[in-house]
Short mmCIF file of C-alpha atoms in Angstrom, two decimals:
data_model
loop_
_atom_site.label_atom_id
_atom_site.label_comp_id
_atom_site.label_asym_id
_atom_site.label_seq_id
_atom_site.Cartn_x
_atom_site.Cartn_y
_atom_site.Cartn_z
CA MET D 17 -18.16 -6.27 -8.77
CA ALA D 18 -15.44 -8.91 -9.12
CA ALA D 19 -12.91 -9.45 -6.34
CA PHE D 20 -10.72 -6.39 -5.78
CA GLY D 21 -7.86 -6.26 -8.28
CA THR D 22 -8.93 -9.14 -10.52
CA VAL D 23 -10.27 -7.13 -13.49
CA PHE D 24 -7.75 -5.37 -15.73
CA MET D 25 -7.79 -2.91 -18.60
CA PRO D 26 -6.83 -4.64 -21.88
CA GLU D 27 -3.73 -2.48 -22.41
CA MET D 28 -0.85 -1.25 -20.27
CA SER D 29 2.08 1.13 -20.69
CA ILE D 30 5.51 -0.54 -20.81
CA SER D 31 9.20 0.37 -21.15
CA TRP D 32 12.38 -1.73 -21.17
CA PHE D 33 15.88 -0.91 -19.86
CA ASP D 34 18.58 -2.49 -22.05
CA GLY D 35 21.55 -1.78 -19.81
CA GLU D 36 22.12 1.73 -21.12
CA GLY D 37 18.76 3.47 -21.33
CA TRP D 38 14.99 3.15 -21.24
CA SER D 39 13.00 2.47 -24.39
CA THR D 40 10.23 4.78 -25.47
CA ALA D 41 7.13 3.80 -23.58
CA GLU D 42 4.35 2.18 -25.57
CA ARG D 43 0.89 0.76 -24.98
CA VAL D 44 0.66 -3.00 -25.41
CA ALA D 45 -1.79 -5.76 -24.54
CA SER D 46 -1.81 -6.36 -20.79
CA ASP D 47 -1.02 -10.06 -21.22
CA SER D 48 1.86 -9.59 -23.67
CA ILE D 49 5.00 -9.82 -21.50
CA GLN D 50 7.47 -12.51 -22.52
CA LEU D 51 10.35 -13.44 -20.21
CA HIS D 52 13.33 -15.71 -20.49
CA PRO D 53 12.98 -18.50 -17.90
CA GLY D 54 16.35 -17.44 -16.52
CA ALA D 55 15.18 -13.86 -15.89
CA HIS D 56 16.66 -12.45 -12.70
CA VAL D 57 13.24 -11.67 -11.20
CA LEU D 58 12.10 -15.30 -11.41
CA HIS D 59 15.04 -16.55 -9.36
CA TYR D 60 16.15 -13.69 -7.12
CA SER D 61 12.95 -11.64 -6.61
CA SER D 62 14.29 -8.42 -8.09
CA THR D 63 10.91 -6.71 -8.25
CA CYS D 64 9.02 -3.84 -6.69
CA PHE D 65 5.67 -2.18 -7.31
CA GLU D 66 3.35 0.64 -6.29
CA GLY D 67 -0.36 1.06 -5.69
CA LEU D 68 -2.24 4.31 -6.25
CA LYS D 69 -5.65 5.38 -7.50
CA ALA D 70 -7.37 7.66 -9.99
CA PHE D 71 -10.78 9.08 -9.07
CA ARG D 72 -13.68 10.48 -11.10
CA HIS D 73 -15.00 13.80 -9.80
CA GLN D 74 -18.55 15.05 -10.13
CA ASP D 75 -17.59 17.37 -13.02
CA GLY D 76 -16.27 14.38 -14.97
CA SER D 77 -12.59 15.18 -14.45
CA ILE D 78 -10.12 12.46 -13.46
CA LYS D 79 -7.65 13.03 -10.62
CA ILE D 80 -4.76 10.83 -9.50
CA PHE D 81 -4.06 10.82 -5.75
CA ARG D 82 -0.51 11.51 -4.53
CA MET D 83 1.21 10.27 -7.68
CA ASP D 84 4.43 12.15 -6.86
CA ARG D 85 4.76 10.41 -3.50
CA ASN D 86 4.18 6.96 -5.02
CA ILE D 87 6.68 7.55 -7.83
CA ALA D 88 9.28 8.70 -5.30
CA ARG D 89 8.77 5.50 -3.30
CA PHE D 90 8.90 3.47 -6.55
CA ALA D 91 12.29 5.02 -7.34
CA GLN D 92 13.50 4.36 -3.80
CA SER D 93 12.40 0.71 -3.91
CA SER D 94 14.19 0.25 -7.24
CA GLU D 95 17.37 1.76 -5.82
CA LEU D 96 17.28 -0.34 -2.64
CA LEU D 97 16.79 -3.50 -4.73
CA SER D 98 19.74 -2.50 -6.96
CA LEU D 99 17.49 -2.44 -10.01
CA PRO D 100 18.31 0.02 -12.81
CA ALA D 101 17.22 3.52 -11.84
CA ILE D 102 13.81 4.50 -13.16
CA ASP D 103 13.25 7.90 -14.78
CA PRO D 104 10.55 9.44 -12.56
CA ALA D 105 9.46 11.80 -15.34
CA GLN D 106 8.99 8.87 -17.72
CA THR D 107 7.09 6.86 -15.12
CA GLU D 108 4.79 9.84 -14.50
CA ALA D 109 4.20 10.24 -18.24
CA MET D 110 3.40 6.53 -18.55
CA ILE D 111 0.86 6.72 -15.71
CA LEU D 112 -0.81 9.82 -17.14
CA ASP D 113 -0.93 8.35 -20.65
CA ILE D 114 -2.52 5.03 -19.74
CA VAL D 115 -5.01 6.56 -17.29
CA LYS D 116 -6.01 9.17 -19.88
CA HIS D 117 -6.41 6.40 -22.47
CA PHE D 118 -8.87 4.58 -20.20
CA ALA D 119 -10.40 7.67 -18.60
CA ALA D 120 -13.90 6.62 -19.65
CA ASP D 121 -13.48 3.42 -17.61
CA VAL D 122 -12.68 5.13 -14.30
CA PRO D 123 -15.62 4.23 -12.03
CA GLU D 124 -17.75 6.73 -10.16
CA PRO D 125 -17.08 7.04 -6.40
CA PRO D 126 -16.82 5.07 -4.25
CA GLY D 127 -15.08 3.11 -7.02
CA SER D 128 -11.76 4.11 -8.57
CA MET D 129 -9.09 3.06 -11.05
CA TYR D 130 -6.33 1.22 -9.22
CA ILE D 131 -2.89 1.88 -10.76
CA ARG D 132 -0.10 -0.68 -10.39
CA PRO D 133 3.39 0.43 -11.56
CA THR D 134 5.77 -2.55 -11.52
CA HIS D 135 9.54 -2.84 -12.06
CA PHE D 136 11.52 -6.07 -12.31
CA GLY D 137 14.88 -7.44 -13.40
CA THR D 138 14.92 -9.20 -16.77
CA GLU D 139 18.54 -10.25 -17.33
CA PRO D 140 18.76 -14.00 -18.05
CA ALA D 141 21.53 -14.85 -15.59
CA ILE D 142 20.90 -17.53 -12.98
CA GLY D 143 24.47 -17.16 -11.73
CA LYS D 144 23.70 -13.69 -10.40
CA ALA D 145 22.44 -14.63 -6.95
CA ALA D 146 24.73 -11.96 -5.47
CA ALA D 147 24.65 -9.46 -8.33
CA PRO D 148 21.93 -7.20 -9.75
CA SER D 149 20.13 -7.48 -13.05
CA LEU D 150 21.57 -5.10 -15.63
CA THR D 151 18.33 -5.02 -17.61
CA SER D 152 14.77 -4.50 -16.47
CA CYS D 153 11.20 -3.68 -17.37
CA GLN D 154 8.60 -1.34 -15.94
CA TYR D 155 4.91 -1.28 -16.76
CA ILE D 156 1.74 0.45 -15.59
CA LEU D 157 -1.26 -1.85 -15.15
CA LEU D 158 -4.79 -0.61 -14.48
CA SER D 159 -7.63 -2.29 -12.58
CA PRO D 160 -11.07 -0.69 -12.10
CA VAL D 161 -12.21 -1.41 -8.55
CA GLY D 162 -15.40 -0.94 -6.59
CA ASP D 163 -16.05 0.04 -3.00
CA TYR D 164 -13.80 -1.98 -0.72
CA PHE D 165 -16.55 -1.74 1.91
CA SER D 166 -19.40 -2.87 -0.32
CA GLY D 167 -20.15 -5.67 2.13
CA GLY D 168 -20.52 -3.20 4.97
CA ASP D 169 -18.05 -2.16 7.63
CA THR D 170 -16.75 -5.02 9.73
CA THR D 171 -13.90 -5.04 12.20
CA LEU D 172 -10.80 -7.15 11.79
CA ARG D 173 -9.24 -9.71 14.11
CA LEU D 174 -5.45 -9.35 14.41
CA LEU D 175 -3.00 -11.86 15.83
CA LEU D 176 -0.14 -10.09 17.63
CA ASP D 177 3.06 -11.94 16.70
CA ASP D 178 5.90 -10.82 18.97
CA THR D 179 8.33 -13.49 17.82
CA GLY D 180 8.41 -13.21 14.03
CA MET D 181 8.66 -10.28 11.63
CA ARG D 182 7.12 -9.44 8.28
CA CYS D 183 10.43 -9.24 6.46
CA ALA D 184 14.15 -8.63 6.99
CA PRO D 185 14.49 -5.30 8.85
CA HIS D 186 16.57 -3.64 6.12
CA MET D 187 13.94 -4.57 3.51
CA GLY D 188 10.95 -2.98 5.22
CA MET D 189 11.01 0.30 3.27
CA ILE D 190 10.86 -1.55 -0.06
CA LYS D 191 7.46 -2.30 -1.61
CA SER D 192 8.57 -5.67 -2.89
CA GLY D 193 6.64 -8.83 -3.60
CA GLY D 194 9.07 -10.85 -1.50
CA ASN D 195 8.00 -9.00 1.64
CA TYR D 196 4.37 -9.95 1.08
CA ALA D 197 5.30 -13.55 0.31
CA SER D 198 7.33 -13.89 3.51
CA ALA D 199 4.30 -12.85 5.57
CA LEU D 200 1.84 -15.10 3.80
CA ASN D 201 2.37 -18.36 5.69
CA PRO D 202 2.00 -16.82 9.18
CA ILE D 203 -1.19 -15.09 7.99
CA LEU D 204 -2.66 -18.32 6.62
CA GLU D 205 -1.84 -20.17 9.83
CA ALA D 206 -3.47 -17.40 11.92
CA LYS D 207 -6.60 -17.57 9.76
CA LYS D 208 -6.82 -21.35 10.05
CA GLU D 209 -6.09 -21.66 13.76
CA LEU D 210 -7.57 -18.46 15.20
CA GLN D 211 -9.88 -17.09 12.50
CA ALA D 212 -7.64 -14.00 12.43
CA ASP D 213 -7.83 -11.70 9.41
CA GLN D 214 -4.23 -10.52 9.61
CA VAL D 215 -1.04 -10.78 11.64
CA LEU D 216 0.32 -7.67 13.33
CA PHE D 217 4.06 -8.23 13.48
CA CYS D 218 5.59 -7.04 16.76
CA PRO D 219 9.17 -8.40 16.89
CA GLY D 220 10.51 -8.11 20.42
CA GLY D 221 7.25 -6.45 21.47
CA ASP D 222 7.66 -3.55 19.02
CA VAL D 223 4.34 -2.96 17.21
CA GLN D 224 5.19 -2.55 13.51
CA GLU D 225 2.78 -3.45 10.67
CA THR D 226 0.61 -6.24 9.32
CA GLY D 227 1.34 -8.33 6.27
CA ALA D 228 -0.18 -5.74 3.95
CA ALA D 229 -0.95 -2.52 5.85
CA ASN D 230 0.27 0.01 8.40
CA PHE D 231 -1.21 -0.01 11.92
CA LEU D 232 -2.71 2.99 13.72
CA LEU D 233 -3.95 3.19 17.31
CA ILE D 234 -6.48 5.93 18.07
CA ASP D 235 -6.86 6.82 21.74
CA GLY D 236 -9.22 9.76 22.15
CA ASP D 237 -7.78 12.67 20.19
CA GLU D 238 -4.36 11.01 19.75
CA VAL D 239 -3.16 8.83 16.88
CA ILE D 240 -0.20 6.61 17.77
CA THR D 241 1.88 4.76 15.20
CA LYS D 242 5.44 3.54 14.81
CA ALA D 243 7.99 6.20 13.85
CA LEU D 244 9.46 5.84 10.37
CA ASP D 245 12.53 3.64 10.04
CA GLU D 246 13.76 1.12 7.49
CA SER D 247 12.00 -1.86 9.11
CA PHE D 248 8.51 -1.21 7.72
CA LEU D 249 6.76 0.31 4.71
CA HIS D 250 6.24 4.08 4.71
CA GLY D 251 2.63 4.07 3.58
CA VAL D 252 1.28 6.94 1.51
CA THR D 253 -2.19 6.41 3.00
CA ARG D 254 -0.61 6.36 6.47
CA ASP D 255 1.01 9.73 5.80
CA SER D 256 -2.25 11.13 4.38
CA ILE D 257 -4.29 10.01 7.40
CA LEU D 258 -1.76 11.46 9.84
CA THR D 259 -1.79 14.77 7.96
CA ILE D 260 -5.60 14.89 8.05
CA ALA D 261 -5.59 14.01 11.74
CA LYS D 262 -3.35 17.03 12.39
CA ASP D 263 -5.65 19.19 10.26
CA LEU D 264 -8.53 18.11 12.50
CA GLY D 265 -6.63 19.17 15.60
CA MET D 266 -5.66 15.69 16.72
CA LYS D 267 -2.32 14.83 18.29
CA VAL D 268 -0.12 12.57 16.17
CA SER D 269 2.54 10.54 17.98
CA GLU D 270 5.03 8.70 15.78
CA ARG D 271 7.01 6.65 18.28
CA GLN D 272 7.65 3.16 19.58
CA LEU D 273 4.51 1.36 20.67
CA THR D 274 4.91 -1.83 22.68
CA VAL D 275 2.49 -4.74 22.80
CA ASP D 276 1.95 -4.09 26.51
CA GLU D 277 0.99 -0.45 25.92
CA LEU D 278 -1.20 -1.43 22.98
CA LEU D 279 -3.21 -3.91 25.05
CA GLU D 280 -3.47 -1.49 27.96
CA ARG D 281 -4.80 1.32 25.79
CA ALA D 282 -7.06 -1.00 23.77
CA ALA D 283 -8.95 -1.84 26.96
CA LYS D 284 -10.25 1.74 27.20
CA PRO D 285 -13.92 2.06 26.12
CA GLY D 286 -13.24 4.75 23.51
CA CYS D 287 -10.06 3.33 22.03
CA GLU D 288 -9.89 2.43 18.32
CA ALA D 289 -7.42 0.75 15.98
CA ALA D 290 -7.20 0.62 12.21
CA LEU D 291 -5.13 -0.58 9.28
CA SER D 292 -4.25 1.93 6.56
CA GLY D 293 -3.60 1.17 2.92
CA THR D 294 -4.46 2.21 -0.62
CA ALA D 295 -7.24 -0.34 -1.10
CA ALA D 296 -9.24 0.08 2.10
CA VAL D 297 -8.01 3.54 3.23
CA LEU D 298 -8.76 2.74 6.90
CA THR D 299 -10.05 -0.65 8.01
CA PRO D 300 -11.24 -0.82 11.64
CA VAL D 301 -9.74 -3.38 13.99
CA GLY D 302 -12.03 -4.82 16.67
CA THR D 303 -10.10 -7.69 18.26
CA LEU D 304 -6.47 -8.37 19.19
CA ILE D 305 -5.29 -11.92 19.86
CA HIS D 306 -2.20 -12.43 22.00
CA LYS D 307 -0.87 -15.59 23.62
CA GLY D 308 -4.19 -17.40 23.36
CA GLN D 309 -6.31 -14.56 24.73
CA GLU D 310 -8.63 -12.18 22.90
CA TYR D 311 -8.80 -8.47 23.69
CA LYS D 312 -11.46 -6.12 22.39
CA VAL D 313 -10.31 -2.76 21.05
CA GLY D 314 -12.64 -0.32 22.77
CA ASN D 315 -16.12 -1.78 22.37
CA GLY D 316 -14.98 -4.05 19.54
CA GLY D 317 -16.97 -2.14 16.94
CA VAL D 318 -16.27 0.39 14.21
CA GLY D 319 -14.87 3.55 15.81
CA GLU D 320 -16.28 7.00 15.11
CA THR D 321 -12.86 8.58 14.64
CA THR D 322 -11.77 5.87 12.20
CA VAL D 323 -14.86 6.56 10.10
CA LYS D 324 -14.32 10.33 10.34
CA LEU D 325 -10.72 10.09 9.15
CA ARG D 326 -11.60 7.74 6.31
CA GLN D 327 -14.45 9.96 5.16
CA ALA D 328 -12.22 13.05 5.30
CA LEU D 329 -9.65 11.40 3.05
CA ASN D 330 -12.31 10.08 0.66
CA ALA D 331 -13.81 13.56 0.43
CA ILE D 332 -10.49 14.92 -0.86
CA GLN D 333 -10.02 12.02 -3.26
CA TRP D 334 -13.55 12.36 -4.62
CA GLY D 335 -13.41 16.15 -5.03
CA GLN D 336 -15.91 16.84 -2.25
CA ALA D 337 -13.43 18.72 -0.05
CA GLU D 338 -10.60 21.19 -0.69
CA ASP D 339 -7.29 19.67 -1.74
CA LYS D 340 -5.22 22.08 0.34
CA HIS D 341 -2.13 19.87 0.34
CA GLY D 342 -1.93 19.57 -3.47
CA TRP D 343 -2.42 15.82 -3.46
CA LEU D 344 -4.45 15.54 -6.69
CA THR D 345 -3.02 15.50 -10.21
CA SER D 346 -5.28 16.09 -13.22
CA ILE D 347 -4.83 13.89 -16.26
#
């Protein structure tokens, strides 16, 4: 299988906002977008996106996981970026149409069809550095993906950065490309200098998130993670894992977690840590790096609870367990 997210279906669903209303969605070639070089998005980063998945069940049916939650966040990101408001019903119809069109290409588990809705400002106006784009475009791109863990489970090394932050605090709730770009250089430096896989941003000692995923600490039967505020992304996978943890009788604590408490708890033999996101679901963390020292999380290996939570979520996505929260949508 090619690198995750590098293979695309030949067509996508697209719609354009002309300043007054959205055009009827249509399927076009995935490489067919043309933009004026003065388009707002190219100069002022007026863009947001989503990431969700469709899964093939054993009976051949195709189910999309938590589409309503992703569309709601897509609408919120568009609003917070002052982009034209999307029509959630139209976006849902576009997703369903393009996934149904390529239903035969949805891989068997553990693979899936990754769905990437994207919205960006198109108005050619380079003088609008302090004003929004009045026109925009949204499209739904599909990418068949394999098992993120095909190389076997390995634990990640995280650099704890208590001086910088992933993005401007008021931008954290927005799933915008600019937030990922702003975290890229610190991540590359951490990889080069410390062989770290990611940076866990902890401004002022407040444990928040990495460059591309939410952070969860698992101490015995308790899951600890930062309480929701506007400074970081409200992950759909994060919410799903916390819900499943509660279903399994675990205690979920959404609160402030300091670097000092994190390192103290991580030293316990049974402690675990993980990153949550659409691509990897839960990726185990084995090592924390802080101020030149390395700290093992628990025994430094893949934690049993992390695996249990990931498998429980996969079982729902793959149709092997009851969907008692109504997370799956049939195409």
